[in-house]
């Protein structure tokens, strides 16, 4: 008699819901001012804290920001870097880039700064001796958990990554050795788009799935 695989304890509806959240996740820049319920924010944060981490180092912290003065200060440093980031592009593409809305720091009711502490767990973290950047990889897993949890809750999230780390450290009082890995704006939105913002804006398209999967060796596209 065939054995039932261990862990097959999700119903088909629950399995479908996981994939629905993955495919429906979007990077959102437009928010409603409505306050988020405390229990919803708590569940999103706990989803991040239950992310996988190499050596169980859990290198993250979450700074929950609602103070508009602090948010305006963050917006100012992001705007400074947004303009600088457009400088390498040719004139037409630079103008197009500068018209894109890249953040909703003041509009969203909450911004969460997710930090990454590369010293968490001490100098010898299990599984990290040859790939030191696994601390940042672990923090990215926490962020993805939060993004999927937010989407399942009907909450929009946008990842703001255009800033100088030292600027954000100064505004939020983050220690020098800790990196502000992401500013995540969260709130309700009037619309979840069918396709990602940058694809809709003509900035890029999703790569064909067959181009990114290899069999056994790099470049081998034989059928798996």
PDB file of C-alpha atoms in Angstrom:
ATOM      1  CA  UNK A   1       0.000   0.000   0.000  1.00  0.00           C
ATOM      2  CA  UNK A   2       1.460   3.400  -0.965  1.00  0.00           C
ATOM      3  CA  UNK A   3       2.375   5.702   1.913  1.00  0.00           C
ATOM      4  CA  UNK A   4       0.829   9.143   2.294  1.00  0.00           C
ATOM      5  CA  UNK A   5       3.579  11.796   2.157  1.00  0.00           C
ATOM      6  CA  UNK A   6       4.195  13.507   5.490  1.00  0.00           C
ATOM      7  CA  UNK A   7       2.941  17.090   5.545  1.00  0.00           C
ATOM      8  CA  UNK A   8       0.046  16.646   3.124  1.00  0.00           C
ATOM      9  CA  UNK A   9      -2.318  18.229   5.661  1.00  0.00           C
ATOM     10  CA  UNK A  10      -3.619  21.160   3.598  1.00  0.00           C
ATOM     11  CA  UNK A  11      -6.974  20.941   1.881  1.00  0.00           C
ATOM     12  CA  UNK A  12      -7.076  21.698  -1.837  1.00  0.00           C
ATOM     13  CA  UNK A  13      -8.793  25.016  -1.045  1.00  0.00           C
ATOM     14  CA  UNK A  14      -5.949  25.939   1.303  1.00  0.00           C
ATOM     15  CA  UNK A  15      -3.342  24.974  -1.277  1.00  0.00           C
ATOM     16  CA  UNK A  16      -5.131  27.067  -3.896  1.00  0.00           C
ATOM     17  CA  UNK A  17      -5.217  30.025  -1.490  1.00  0.00           C
ATOM     18  CA  UNK A  18      -1.421  29.931  -1.041  1.00  0.00           C
ATOM     19  CA  UNK A  19      -0.816  30.065  -4.785  1.00  0.00           C
ATOM     20  CA  UNK A  20      -3.510  32.717  -5.205  1.00  0.00           C
ATOM     21  CA  UNK A  21      -1.689  34.973  -2.722  1.00  0.00           C
ATOM     22  CA  UNK A  22       1.624  34.414  -4.518  1.00  0.00           C
ATOM     23  CA  UNK A  23       0.232  35.235  -7.957  1.00  0.00           C
ATOM     24  CA  UNK A  24      -1.889  38.165  -6.726  1.00  0.00           C
ATOM     25  CA  UNK A  25       0.917  39.858  -4.760  1.00  0.00           C
ATOM     26  CA  UNK A  26       1.723  43.313  -6.106  1.00  0.00           C
ATOM     27  CA  UNK A  27       4.084  46.161  -5.249  1.00  0.00           C
ATOM     28  CA  UNK A  28       1.576  48.938  -4.473  1.00  0.00           C
ATOM     29  CA  UNK A  29       2.159  52.696  -4.440  1.00  0.00           C
ATOM     30  CA  UNK A  30      -1.400  54.050  -4.008  1.00  0.00           C
ATOM     31  CA  UNK A  31      -2.998  53.883  -0.568  1.00  0.00           C
ATOM     32  CA  UNK A  32      -6.160  54.876   1.222  1.00  0.00           C
ATOM     33  CA  UNK A  33      -5.759  56.783   4.506  1.00  0.00           C
ATOM     34  CA  UNK A  34      -7.911  54.306   6.464  1.00  0.00           C
ATOM     35  CA  UNK A  35      -6.344  52.994   9.665  1.00  0.00           C
ATOM     36  CA  UNK A  36      -5.360  49.343   9.638  1.00  0.00           C
ATOM     37  CA  UNK A  37      -6.773  47.206  12.480  1.00  0.00           C
ATOM     38  CA  UNK A  38      -4.139  46.440  15.105  1.00  0.00           C
ATOM     39  CA  UNK A  39      -4.747  42.693  14.875  1.00  0.00           C
ATOM     40  CA  UNK A  40      -4.129  42.727  11.119  1.00  0.00           C
ATOM     41  CA  UNK A  41      -0.826  44.575  11.544  1.00  0.00           C
ATOM     42  CA  UNK A  42       0.136  42.140  14.299  1.00  0.00           C
ATOM     43  CA  UNK A  43      -0.534  39.121  12.061  1.00  0.00           C
ATOM     44  CA  UNK A  44       1.541  40.605   9.236  1.00  0.00           C
ATOM     45  CA  UNK A  45       4.457  41.263  11.602  1.00  0.00           C
ATOM     46  CA  UNK A  46       4.204  37.777  13.079  1.00  0.00           C
ATOM     47  CA  UNK A  47       4.239  36.306   9.573  1.00  0.00           C
ATOM     48  CA  UNK A  48       7.559  38.059   9.022  1.00  0.00           C
ATOM     49  CA  UNK A  49       8.920  36.854  12.344  1.00  0.00           C
ATOM     50  CA  UNK A  50       8.059  33.275  11.347  1.00  0.00           C
ATOM     51  CA  UNK A  51      10.181  33.495   8.203  1.00  0.00           C
ATOM     52  CA  UNK A  52      12.928  30.937   7.677  1.00  0.00           C
ATOM     53  CA  UNK A  53      16.467  31.954   8.612  1.00  0.00           C
ATOM     54  CA  UNK A  54      19.818  30.282   8.157  1.00  0.00           C
ATOM     55  CA  UNK A  55      21.103  28.913  11.449  1.00  0.00           C
ATOM     56  CA  UNK A  56      17.905  30.205  13.056  1.00  0.00           C
ATOM     57  CA  UNK A  57      19.683  33.565  13.375  1.00  0.00           C
ATOM     58  CA  UNK A  58      16.487  35.626  12.893  1.00  0.00           C
ATOM     59  CA  UNK A  59      18.462  38.749  11.912  1.00  0.00           C
ATOM     60  CA  UNK A  60      15.424  41.011  11.520  1.00  0.00           C
ATOM     61  CA  UNK A  61      13.735  43.726  13.533  1.00  0.00           C
ATOM     62  CA  UNK A  62      10.606  45.659  12.570  1.00  0.00           C
ATOM     63  CA  UNK A  63      10.289  49.408  13.194  1.00  0.00           C
ATOM     64  CA  UNK A  64       6.599  50.319  12.845  1.00  0.00           C
ATOM     65  CA  UNK A  65       6.283  53.991  11.835  1.00  0.00           C
ATOM     66  CA  UNK A  66       3.072  56.022  11.978  1.00  0.00           C
ATOM     67  CA  UNK A  67       4.423  59.455  12.947  1.00  0.00           C
ATOM     68  CA  UNK A  68       3.850  61.720   9.927  1.00  0.00           C
ATOM     69  CA  UNK A  69       6.853  63.897  10.756  1.00  0.00           C
ATOM     70  CA  UNK A  70       9.114  60.850  10.638  1.00  0.00           C
ATOM     71  CA  UNK A  71       7.461  59.663   7.437  1.00  0.00           C
ATOM     72  CA  UNK A  72       7.973  63.048   5.783  1.00  0.00           C
ATOM     73  CA  UNK A  73      11.652  62.924   6.716  1.00  0.00           C
ATOM     74  CA  UNK A  74      11.931  59.478   5.111  1.00  0.00           C
ATOM     75  CA  UNK A  75      10.080  60.706   2.030  1.00  0.00           C
ATOM     76  CA  UNK A  76      12.574  63.560   1.640  1.00  0.00           C
ATOM     77  CA  UNK A  77      15.604  61.254   1.582  1.00  0.00           C
ATOM     78  CA  UNK A  78      13.836  58.888  -0.820  1.00  0.00           C
ATOM     79  CA  UNK A  79      12.958  61.767  -3.163  1.00  0.00           C
ATOM     80  CA  UNK A  80      16.581  62.929  -3.135  1.00  0.00           C
ATOM     81  CA  UNK A  81      17.779  59.493  -4.207  1.00  0.00           C
ATOM     82  CA  UNK A  82      14.952  59.025  -6.702  1.00  0.00           C
ATOM     83  CA  UNK A  83      16.116  62.079  -8.628  1.00  0.00           C
ATOM     84  CA  UNK A  84      19.741  60.920  -8.457  1.00  0.00           C
ATOM     85  CA  UNK A  85      18.778  57.428  -9.635  1.00  0.00           C
ATOM     86  CA  UNK A  86      17.261  58.878 -12.808  1.00  0.00           C
ATOM     87  CA  UNK A  87      20.427  60.688 -13.859  1.00  0.00           C
ATOM     88  CA  UNK A  88      22.086  57.779 -15.781  1.00  0.00           C
ATOM     89  CA  UNK A  89      19.077  57.317 -18.093  1.00  0.00           C
ATOM     90  CA  UNK A  90      18.763  59.090 -21.468  1.00  0.00           C
ATOM     91  CA  UNK A  91      16.531  62.170 -21.332  1.00  0.00           C
ATOM     92  CA  UNK A  92      13.305  60.536 -22.537  1.00  0.00           C
ATOM     93  CA  UNK A  93      13.622  57.504 -20.274  1.00  0.00           C
ATOM     94  CA  UNK A  94      14.691  59.691 -17.344  1.00  0.00           C
ATOM     95  CA  UNK A  95      11.590  61.853 -17.735  1.00  0.00           C
ATOM     96  CA  UNK A  96       9.439  58.730 -17.911  1.00  0.00           C
ATOM     97  CA  UNK A  97      11.110  57.297 -14.794  1.00  0.00           C
ATOM     98  CA  UNK A  98      10.604  60.518 -12.845  1.00  0.00           C
ATOM     99  CA  UNK A  99       6.882  60.424 -13.640  1.00  0.00           C
ATOM    100  CA  UNK A 100       6.544  56.986 -12.041  1.00  0.00           C
ATOM    101  CA  UNK A 101       5.249  56.931  -8.490  1.00  0.00           C
ATOM    102  CA  UNK A 102       7.884  55.037  -6.541  1.00  0.00           C
ATOM    103  CA  UNK A 103       6.638  55.358  -2.971  1.00  0.00           C
ATOM    104  CA  UNK A 104       3.629  56.074  -0.769  1.00  0.00           C
ATOM    105  CA  UNK A 105       5.391  56.953   2.474  1.00  0.00           C
ATOM    106  CA  UNK A 106       3.081  59.797   3.452  1.00  0.00           C
ATOM    107  CA  UNK A 107      -0.146  58.381   1.994  1.00  0.00           C
ATOM    108  CA  UNK A 108       0.070  54.935   3.616  1.00  0.00           C
ATOM    109  CA  UNK A 109      -1.023  54.808   7.271  1.00  0.00           C
ATOM    110  CA  UNK A 110       1.980  52.688   8.303  1.00  0.00           C
ATOM    111  CA  UNK A 111       5.531  52.144   7.109  1.00  0.00           C
ATOM    112  CA  UNK A 112       7.578  49.267   8.477  1.00  0.00           C
ATOM    113  CA  UNK A 113      11.351  49.471   8.351  1.00  0.00           C
ATOM    114  CA  UNK A 114      12.689  45.907   8.247  1.00  0.00           C
ATOM    115  CA  UNK A 115      16.264  45.799   9.471  1.00  0.00           C
ATOM    116  CA  UNK A 116      18.999  43.218   9.080  1.00  0.00           C
ATOM    117  CA  UNK A 117      21.563  42.632  11.826  1.00  0.00           C
ATOM    118  CA  UNK A 118      24.564  40.730  10.384  1.00  0.00           C
ATOM    119  CA  UNK A 119      25.927  40.163  13.903  1.00  0.00           C
ATOM    120  CA  UNK A 120      22.803  38.358  15.158  1.00  0.00           C
ATOM    121  CA  UNK A 121      23.738  34.907  16.407  1.00  0.00           C
ATOM    122  CA  UNK A 122      27.403  35.769  16.959  1.00  0.00           C
ATOM    123  CA  UNK A 123      30.456  35.095  14.758  1.00  0.00           C
ATOM    124  CA  UNK A 124      29.657  31.416  14.107  1.00  0.00           C
ATOM    125  CA  UNK A 125      26.141  30.887  12.752  1.00  0.00           C
ATOM    126  CA  UNK A 126      25.272  27.360  11.683  1.00  0.00           C
ATOM    127  CA  UNK A 127      25.237  27.096   7.880  1.00  0.00           C
ATOM    128  CA  UNK A 128      26.680  30.556   7.272  1.00  0.00           C
ATOM    129  CA  UNK A 129      30.412  29.930   7.251  1.00  0.00           C
ATOM    130  CA  UNK A 130      30.786  29.993   3.438  1.00  0.00           C
ATOM    131  CA  UNK A 131      27.912  32.308   2.414  1.00  0.00           C
ATOM    132  CA  UNK A 132      27.957  35.291   4.795  1.00  0.00           C
ATOM    133  CA  UNK A 133      25.116  37.134   3.052  1.00  0.00           C
ATOM    134  CA  UNK A 134      22.631  34.505   4.225  1.00  0.00           C
ATOM    135  CA  UNK A 135      21.630  37.004   6.938  1.00  0.00           C
ATOM    136  CA  UNK A 136      20.216  39.302   4.258  1.00  0.00           C
ATOM    137  CA  UNK A 137      18.668  36.336   2.428  1.00  0.00           C
ATOM    138  CA  UNK A 138      16.909  35.395   5.666  1.00  0.00           C
ATOM    139  CA  UNK A 139      15.581  38.933   6.135  1.00  0.00           C
ATOM    140  CA  UNK A 140      14.279  38.862   2.552  1.00  0.00           C
ATOM    141  CA  UNK A 141      12.344  35.696   3.422  1.00  0.00           C
ATOM    142  CA  UNK A 142      10.730  37.549   6.333  1.00  0.00           C
ATOM    143  CA  UNK A 143       9.740  40.360   3.971  1.00  0.00           C
ATOM    144  CA  UNK A 144       8.169  37.936   1.495  1.00  0.00           C
ATOM    145  CA  UNK A 145       6.199  36.315   4.325  1.00  0.00           C
ATOM    146  CA  UNK A 146       4.852  39.734   5.281  1.00  0.00           C
ATOM    147  CA  UNK A 147       3.969  40.549   1.678  1.00  0.00           C
ATOM    148  CA  UNK A 148       1.990  37.350   1.199  1.00  0.00           C
ATOM    149  CA  UNK A 149       0.254  37.708   4.559  1.00  0.00           C
ATOM    150  CA  UNK A 150      -0.674  41.295   3.713  1.00  0.00           C
ATOM    151  CA  UNK A 151      -2.125  40.266   0.349  1.00  0.00           C
ATOM    152  CA  UNK A 152      -4.170  37.506   1.989  1.00  0.00           C
ATOM    153  CA  UNK A 153      -5.510  40.124   4.445  1.00  0.00           C
ATOM    154  CA  UNK A 154      -6.463  42.461   1.581  1.00  0.00           C
ATOM    155  CA  UNK A 155      -3.715  44.881   2.611  1.00  0.00           C
ATOM    156  CA  UNK A 156      -1.447  46.520   0.042  1.00  0.00           C
ATOM    157  CA  UNK A 157       2.315  46.667   0.483  1.00  0.00           C
ATOM    158  CA  UNK A 158       5.001  48.595  -1.353  1.00  0.00           C
ATOM    159  CA  UNK A 159       8.751  48.039  -1.036  1.00  0.00           C
ATOM    160  CA  UNK A 160      10.705  51.322  -1.001  1.00  0.00           C
ATOM    161  CA  UNK A 161      14.396  50.729  -1.681  1.00  0.00           C
ATOM    162  CA  UNK A 162      15.670  54.060  -3.004  1.00  0.00           C
ATOM    163  CA  UNK A 163      17.549  55.609  -0.088  1.00  0.00           C
ATOM    164  CA  UNK A 164      20.955  55.900   1.510  1.00  0.00           C
ATOM    165  CA  UNK A 165      21.140  53.572   4.502  1.00  0.00           C
ATOM    166  CA  UNK A 166      22.873  56.165   6.681  1.00  0.00           C
ATOM    167  CA  UNK A 167      20.035  58.636   6.091  1.00  0.00           C
ATOM    168  CA  UNK A 168      17.467  56.115   7.305  1.00  0.00           C
ATOM    169  CA  UNK A 169      19.674  55.052  10.225  1.00  0.00           C
ATOM    170  CA  UNK A 170      19.881  58.680  11.372  1.00  0.00           C
ATOM    171  CA  UNK A 171      16.129  59.317  11.100  1.00  0.00           C
ATOM    172  CA  UNK A 172      15.137  56.112  12.904  1.00  0.00           C
ATOM    173  CA  UNK A 173      18.035  55.865  15.374  1.00  0.00           C
ATOM    174  CA  UNK A 174      19.223  52.517  14.001  1.00  0.00           C
ATOM    175  CA  UNK A 175      22.672  51.349  15.221  1.00  0.00           C
ATOM    176  CA  UNK A 176      25.535  51.667  12.747  1.00  0.00           C
ATOM    177  CA  UNK A 177      26.030  47.906  12.388  1.00  0.00           C
ATOM    178  CA  UNK A 178      22.365  47.259  11.525  1.00  0.00           C
ATOM    179  CA  UNK A 179      21.150  47.704   7.944  1.00  0.00           C
ATOM    180  CA  UNK A 180      17.730  49.170   7.110  1.00  0.00           C
ATOM    181  CA  UNK A 181      16.955  46.508   4.502  1.00  0.00           C
ATOM    182  CA  UNK A 182      13.546  47.761   3.396  1.00  0.00           C
ATOM    183  CA  UNK A 183      10.875  50.376   3.954  1.00  0.00           C
ATOM    184  CA  UNK A 184       7.503  48.672   3.519  1.00  0.00           C
ATOM    185  CA  UNK A 185       4.486  50.929   3.135  1.00  0.00           C
ATOM    186  CA  UNK A 186       1.242  49.177   4.065  1.00  0.00           C
ATOM    187  CA  UNK A 187      -2.422  50.114   3.960  1.00  0.00           C
ATOM    188  CA  UNK A 188      -5.615  49.550   2.066  1.00  0.00           C
ATOM    189  CA  UNK A 189      -5.655  50.444  -1.626  1.00  0.00           C
ATOM    190  CA  UNK A 190      -8.449  51.292  -4.053  1.00  0.00           C
ATOM    191  CA  UNK A 191      -7.106  48.811  -6.601  1.00  0.00           C
ATOM    192  CA  UNK A 192      -4.899  45.720  -6.859  1.00  0.00           C
ATOM    193  CA  UNK A 193      -3.672  45.696 -10.490  1.00  0.00           C
ATOM    194  CA  UNK A 194      -3.791  42.535 -12.569  1.00  0.00           C
ATOM    195  CA  UNK A 195      -0.162  42.925 -13.626  1.00  0.00           C
ATOM    196  CA  UNK A 196       2.853  44.502 -11.852  1.00  0.00           C
ATOM    197  CA  UNK A 197       3.223  48.282 -11.947  1.00  0.00           C
ATOM    198  CA  UNK A 198       6.450  48.372 -13.969  1.00  0.00           C
ATOM    199  CA  UNK A 199       5.069  45.900 -16.489  1.00  0.00           C
ATOM    200  CA  UNK A 200       1.923  47.960 -16.849  1.00  0.00           C
ATOM    201  CA  UNK A 201       4.052  51.083 -17.283  1.00  0.00           C
ATOM    202  CA  UNK A 202       6.077  49.432 -20.050  1.00  0.00           C
ATOM    203  CA  UNK A 203       9.298  49.391 -18.016  1.00  0.00           C
ATOM    204  CA  UNK A 204       9.776  45.641 -18.386  1.00  0.00           C
ATOM    205  CA  UNK A 205       8.047  42.282 -18.715  1.00  0.00           C
ATOM    206  CA  UNK A 206       8.242  39.024 -16.786  1.00  0.00           C
ATOM    207  CA  UNK A 207      10.854  36.726 -18.285  1.00  0.00           C
ATOM    208  CA  UNK A 208       9.586  33.595 -19.957  1.00  0.00           C
ATOM    209  CA  UNK A 209       9.515  30.708 -17.477  1.00  0.00           C
ATOM    210  CA  UNK A 210      11.346  28.370 -19.869  1.00  0.00           C
ATOM    211  CA  UNK A 211      14.283  30.793 -19.993  1.00  0.00           C
ATOM    212  CA  UNK A 212      14.968  30.697 -16.262  1.00  0.00           C
ATOM    213  CA  UNK A 213      14.805  26.942 -15.584  1.00  0.00           C
ATOM    214  CA  UNK A 214      17.749  24.666 -16.364  1.00  0.00           C
ATOM    215  CA  UNK A 215      18.070  20.882 -15.977  1.00  0.00           C
ATOM    216  CA  UNK A 216      21.098  19.547 -14.088  1.00  0.00           C
ATOM    217  CA  UNK A 217      23.583  22.073 -15.513  1.00  0.00           C
ATOM    218  CA  UNK A 218      23.595  25.788 -16.322  1.00  0.00           C
ATOM    219  CA  UNK A 219      22.128  26.491 -19.730  1.00  0.00           C
ATOM    220  CA  UNK A 220      20.633  23.024 -20.257  1.00  0.00           C
ATOM    221  CA  UNK A 221      16.979  23.481 -21.170  1.00  0.00           C
ATOM    222  CA  UNK A 222      16.145  19.841 -21.726  1.00  0.00           C
ATOM    223  CA  UNK A 223      12.788  18.833 -20.317  1.00  0.00           C
ATOM    224  CA  UNK A 224      12.905  18.288 -16.557  1.00  0.00           C
TER     225      UNK A 224
END
